[in-house]
PDB file of N, CA and C in Angstrom:
ATOM      1  N   MET A   1     -21.248  -8.495  -2.525  1.00 44.00           N
ATOM      2  CA  MET A   1     -21.908  -7.865  -4.232  1.00 44.00           C
ATOM      3  C   MET A   1     -22.295  -6.681  -3.663  1.00 44.00           C
ATOM      4  N   PRO A   2     -22.316  -5.755  -4.622  1.00 43.00           N
ATOM      5  CA  PRO A   2     -23.178  -4.712  -4.450  1.00 43.00           C
ATOM      6  C   PRO A   2     -24.694  -4.255  -4.335  1.00 43.00           C
ATOM      7  N   ALA A   3     -25.379  -3.593  -4.302  1.00 44.00           N
ATOM      8  CA  ALA A   3     -27.147  -3.893  -4.242  1.00 44.00           C
ATOM      9  C   ALA A   3     -26.923  -3.267  -5.703  1.00 44.00           C
ATOM     10  N   CYS A   4     -28.164  -2.956  -6.367  1.00 44.00           N
ATOM     11  CA  CYS A   4     -28.429  -3.330  -7.657  1.00 44.00           C
ATOM     12  C   CYS A   4     -28.642  -1.368  -7.899  1.00 44.00           C
ATOM     13  N   GLY A   5     -28.209  -1.373  -8.789  1.00 45.00           N
ATOM     14  CA  GLY A   5     -27.938   0.415  -9.002  1.00 45.00           C
ATOM     15  C   GLY A   5     -26.466   0.829  -7.958  1.00 45.00           C
ATOM     16  N   ALA A   6     -25.763   0.116  -7.179  1.00 49.00           N
ATOM     17  CA  ALA A   6     -25.066   0.702  -6.484  1.00 49.00           C
ATOM     18  C   ALA A   6     -23.879   0.822  -7.970  1.00 49.00           C
ATOM     19  N   THR A   7     -22.429   1.758  -7.070  1.00 54.00           N
ATOM     20  CA  THR A   7     -21.549   1.890  -7.593  1.00 54.00           C
ATOM     21  C   THR A   7     -20.486   1.378  -6.843  1.00 54.00           C
ATOM     22  N   LEU A   8     -19.777   0.238  -7.956  1.00 60.00           N
ATOM     23  CA  LEU A   8     -18.492  -0.367  -7.236  1.00 60.00           C
ATOM     24  C   LEU A   8     -17.389   0.576  -6.992  1.00 60.00           C
ATOM     25  N   ILE A   9     -16.881   0.501  -5.760  1.00 68.00           N
ATOM     26  CA  ILE A   9     -16.071   1.626  -5.630  1.00 68.00           C
ATOM     27  C   ILE A   9     -15.127   1.303  -5.428  1.00 68.00           C
ATOM     28  N   ALA A  10     -13.546  -0.247  -5.801  1.00 77.00           N
ATOM     29  CA  ALA A  10     -13.065  -1.063  -5.498  1.00 77.00           C
ATOM     30  C   ALA A  10     -12.807  -2.206  -5.905  1.00 77.00           C
ATOM     31  N   ALA A  11     -11.983  -2.661  -7.152  1.00 80.00           N
ATOM     32  CA  ALA A  11     -11.295  -4.212  -6.971  1.00 80.00           C
ATOM     33  C   ALA A  11     -10.064  -4.594  -6.875  1.00 80.00           C
ATOM     34  N   LEU A  12     -10.283  -5.532  -5.618  1.00 79.00           N
ATOM     35  CA  LEU A  12      -8.944  -5.966  -5.307  1.00 79.00           C
ATOM     36  C   LEU A  12      -8.237  -7.536  -6.359  1.00 79.00           C
ATOM     37  N   GLU A  13      -7.078  -7.009  -6.740  1.00 82.00           N
ATOM     38  CA  GLU A  13      -6.384  -8.479  -7.165  1.00 82.00           C
ATOM     39  C   GLU A  13      -6.735  -9.818  -6.892  1.00 82.00           C
ATOM     40  N   GLY A  14      -7.787 -10.229  -7.676  1.00 77.00           N
ATOM     41  CA  GLY A  14      -6.781 -11.457  -7.359  1.00 77.00           C
ATOM     42  C   GLY A  14      -7.933 -12.493  -6.746  1.00 77.00           C
ATOM     43  N   THR A  15      -9.469 -11.012  -6.195  1.00 76.00           N
ATOM     44  CA  THR A  15     -10.191 -11.108  -5.366  1.00 76.00           C
ATOM     45  C   THR A  15     -11.809 -11.064  -5.617  1.00 76.00           C
ATOM     46  N   GLY A  16     -11.538  -9.654  -6.260  1.00 81.00           N
ATOM     47  CA  GLY A  16     -12.660  -9.572  -6.741  1.00 81.00           C
ATOM     48  C   GLY A  16     -13.288  -7.664  -6.486  1.00 81.00           C
ATOM     49  N   GLU A  17     -14.664  -7.375  -6.369  1.00 82.00           N
ATOM     50  CA  GLU A  17     -15.114  -6.770  -6.417  1.00 82.00           C
ATOM     51  C   GLU A  17     -14.959  -6.257  -4.760  1.00 82.00           C
ATOM     52  N   LEU A  18     -15.376  -4.857  -4.292  1.00 80.00           N
ATOM     53  CA  LEU A  18     -15.100  -4.248  -3.356  1.00 80.00           C
ATOM     54  C   LEU A  18     -16.656  -3.139  -3.451  1.00 80.00           C
ATOM     55  N   ASP A  19     -17.440  -3.369  -2.145  1.00 81.00           N
ATOM     56  CA  ASP A  19     -17.625  -2.359  -2.257  1.00 81.00           C
ATOM     57  C   ASP A  19     -17.950  -1.787  -0.459  1.00 81.00           C
ATOM     58  N   GLU A  20     -18.649   0.026  -0.800  1.00 81.00           N
ATOM     59  CA  GLU A  20     -18.299   0.366   1.203  1.00 81.00           C
ATOM     60  C   GLU A  20     -18.799  -0.203   1.988  1.00 81.00           C
ATOM     61  N   GLY A  21     -17.904  -0.743   3.195  1.00 83.00           N
ATOM     62  CA  GLY A  21     -17.690  -1.672   3.520  1.00 83.00           C
ATOM     63  C   GLY A  21     -17.684  -2.256   4.074  1.00 83.00           C
ATOM     64  N   ASP A  22     -17.119  -3.228   3.220  1.00 83.00           N
ATOM     65  CA  ASP A  22     -16.444  -4.546   3.205  1.00 83.00           C
ATOM     66  C   ASP A  22     -15.214  -4.206   3.637  1.00 83.00           C
ATOM     67  N   ALA A  23     -14.781  -5.763   4.202  1.00 83.00           N
ATOM     68  CA  ALA A  23     -13.664  -5.461   5.014  1.00 83.00           C
ATOM     69  C   ALA A  23     -12.899  -7.020   3.719  1.00 83.00           C
ATOM     70  N   VAL A  24     -11.503  -7.151   4.501  1.00 82.00           N
ATOM     71  CA  VAL A  24     -10.730  -8.235   3.643  1.00 82.00           C
ATOM     72  C   VAL A  24      -9.710  -8.474   4.139  1.00 82.00           C
ATOM     73  N   ARG A  25      -9.642  -9.839   4.858  1.00 81.00           N
ATOM     74  CA  ARG A  25      -8.089 -10.138   6.230  1.00 81.00           C
ATOM     75  C   ARG A  25      -6.902 -10.824   4.923  1.00 81.00           C
ATOM     76  N   PHE A  26      -5.894 -10.832   5.656  1.00 78.00           N
ATOM     77  CA  PHE A  26      -4.781 -11.824   4.265  1.00 78.00           C
ATOM     78  C   PHE A  26      -4.387 -12.183   5.358  1.00 78.00           C
ATOM     79  N   THR A  27      -3.551 -13.494   5.706  1.00 78.00           N
ATOM     80  CA  THR A  27      -2.676 -14.405   6.294  1.00 78.00           C
ATOM     81  C   THR A  27      -1.644 -14.835   5.472  1.00 78.00           C
ATOM     82  N   ALA A  28      -0.012 -14.083   6.226  1.00 76.00           N
ATOM     83  CA  ALA A  28       0.790 -14.380   5.709  1.00 76.00           C
ATOM     84  C   ALA A  28       0.949 -14.235   3.979  1.00 76.00           C
ATOM     85  N   THR A  29       0.199 -13.117   3.314  1.00 78.00           N
ATOM     86  CA  THR A  29       0.521 -13.079   1.942  1.00 78.00           C
ATOM     87  C   THR A  29       1.250 -11.988   1.539  1.00 78.00           C
ATOM     88  N   GLY A  30       1.416 -12.109   0.106  1.00 77.00           N
ATOM     89  CA  GLY A  30       2.714 -11.269  -0.269  1.00 77.00           C
ATOM     90  C   GLY A  30       1.528  -9.890  -0.546  1.00 77.00           C
ATOM     91  N   GLY A  31       2.248  -8.443  -1.146  1.00 78.00           N
ATOM     92  CA  GLY A  31       1.663  -7.260  -1.655  1.00 78.00           C
ATOM     93  C   GLY A  31       0.182  -7.328  -2.444  1.00 78.00           C
ATOM     94  N   HIS A  32      -0.869  -6.890  -2.480  1.00 81.00           N
ATOM     95  CA  HIS A  32      -1.659  -6.913  -2.899  1.00 81.00           C
ATOM     96  C   HIS A  32      -2.116  -5.516  -4.224  1.00 81.00           C
ATOM     97  N   GLN A  33      -2.686  -5.636  -4.758  1.00 83.00           N
ATOM     98  CA  GLN A  33      -3.408  -4.384  -5.727  1.00 83.00           C
ATOM     99  C   GLN A  33      -4.474  -4.305  -5.375  1.00 83.00           C
ATOM    100  N   VAL A  34      -5.072  -2.830  -5.667  1.00 83.00           N
ATOM    101  CA  VAL A  34      -6.112  -2.790  -4.812  1.00 83.00           C
ATOM    102  C   VAL A  34      -6.157  -1.335  -6.215  1.00 83.00           C
ATOM    103  N   SER A  35      -7.842  -1.382  -7.228  1.00 85.00           N
ATOM    104  CA  SER A  35      -7.960  -0.160  -8.341  1.00 85.00           C
ATOM    105  C   SER A  35      -8.996   0.449  -7.741  1.00 85.00           C
ATOM    106  N   ALA A  36      -9.359   1.348  -7.481  1.00 83.00           N
ATOM    107  CA  ALA A  36     -10.247   2.146  -7.057  1.00 83.00           C
ATOM    108  C   ALA A  36     -11.462   3.149  -8.855  1.00 83.00           C
ATOM    109  N   THR A  37     -11.953   2.544  -8.554  1.00 79.00           N
ATOM    110  CA  THR A  37     -13.515   3.461  -9.340  1.00 79.00           C
ATOM    111  C   THR A  37     -13.360   4.721  -9.466  1.00 79.00           C
ATOM    112  N   GLU A  38     -13.356   4.672  -8.134  1.00 79.00           N
ATOM    113  CA  GLU A  38     -13.756   6.474  -7.892  1.00 79.00           C
ATOM    114  C   GLU A  38     -13.016   6.853  -6.788  1.00 79.00           C
ATOM    115  N   PRO A  39     -12.667   7.851  -6.212  1.00 82.00           N
ATOM    116  CA  PRO A  39     -12.286   8.008  -4.642  1.00 82.00           C
ATOM    117  C   PRO A  39     -12.695   7.648  -3.847  1.00 82.00           C
ATOM    118  N   ALA A  40     -11.480   7.160  -3.129  1.00 79.00           N
ATOM    119  CA  ALA A  40     -11.673   5.736  -2.320  1.00 79.00           C
ATOM    120  C   ALA A  40     -11.187   5.730  -0.949  1.00 79.00           C
ATOM    121  N   GLU A  41     -11.310   6.162   0.353  1.00 82.00           N
ATOM    122  CA  GLU A  41     -10.563   5.844   1.376  1.00 82.00           C
ATOM    123  C   GLU A  41     -10.347   4.396   1.840  1.00 82.00           C
ATOM    124  N   ILE A  42      -9.164   3.659   1.926  1.00 80.00           N
ATOM    125  CA  ILE A  42      -8.674   1.953   1.614  1.00 80.00           C
ATOM    126  C   ILE A  42      -7.636   2.185   3.622  1.00 80.00           C
ATOM    127  N   LEU A  43      -8.353   1.550   4.699  1.00 82.00           N
ATOM    128  CA  LEU A  43      -7.330   2.086   5.276  1.00 82.00           C
ATOM    129  C   LEU A  43      -6.906   0.216   5.587  1.00 82.00           C
ATOM    130  N   VAL A  44      -5.263  -0.050   6.158  1.00 81.00           N
ATOM    131  CA  VAL A  44      -4.993  -0.689   5.857  1.00 81.00           C
ATOM    132  C   VAL A  44      -4.478  -0.885   7.629  1.00 81.00           C
ATOM    133  N   TRP A  45      -3.622  -2.424   8.237  1.00 80.00           N
ATOM    134  CA  TRP A  45      -3.123  -2.327   9.127  1.00 80.00           C
ATOM    135  C   TRP A  45      -3.062  -3.531   9.809  1.00 80.00           C
ATOM    136  N   GLU A  46      -1.537  -3.360  10.324  1.00 78.00           N
ATOM    137  CA  GLU A  46      -0.436  -4.819  10.096  1.00 78.00           C
ATOM    138  C   GLU A  46      -0.732  -4.944  11.947  1.00 78.00           C
ATOM    139  N   MET A  47      -0.822  -6.849  12.397  1.00 76.00           N
ATOM    140  CA  MET A  47      -0.311  -6.845  13.618  1.00 76.00           C
ATOM    141  C   MET A  47       0.223  -7.908  13.493  1.00 76.00           C
ATOM    142  N   HIS A  48       1.215  -7.762  14.469  1.00 77.00           N
ATOM    143  CA  HIS A  48       2.689  -8.417  14.859  1.00 77.00           C
ATOM    144  C   HIS A  48       2.333  -9.302  16.492  1.00 77.00           C
ATOM    145  N   ALA A  49       0.861  -9.294  16.618  1.00 73.00           N
ATOM    146  CA  ALA A  49       0.349  -9.992  18.124  1.00 73.00           C
ATOM    147  C   ALA A  49       0.438 -10.965  17.674  1.00 73.00           C
ATOM    148  N   THR A  50       0.215 -12.170  17.847  1.00 72.00           N
ATOM    149  CA  THR A  50      -0.146 -13.577  18.216  1.00 72.00           C
ATOM    150  C   THR A  50      -1.785 -13.556  18.927  1.00 72.00           C
ATOM    151  N   PHE A  51      -2.722 -13.966  18.949  1.00 71.00           N
ATOM    152  CA  PHE A  51      -3.345 -14.656  20.067  1.00 71.00           C
ATOM    153  C   PHE A  51      -3.832 -16.236  20.569  1.00 71.00           C
ATOM    154  N   ALA A  52      -3.768 -16.344  22.253  1.00 73.00           N
ATOM    155  CA  ALA A  52      -3.163 -17.061  22.462  1.00 73.00           C
ATOM    156  C   ALA A  52      -4.584 -18.070  22.698  1.00 73.00           C
ATOM    157  N   VAL A  53      -4.607 -19.053  22.895  1.00 70.00           N
ATOM    158  CA  VAL A  53      -5.294 -20.486  22.648  1.00 70.00           C
ATOM    159  C   VAL A  53      -5.906 -20.555  23.786  1.00 70.00           C
TER     160      VAL A  53
END
């Protein structure tokens, strides 16, 4: 949740608000829409390896 007086950076479809420094992890999901309320940079990556347990 953004601090008092902070500006909301983006909203993630079906999840909620995102603020500076937030991270989201999706596992076995389809595409998602992000709506920025101001200029924003979003980093997205995909992993193809599994971890050994």
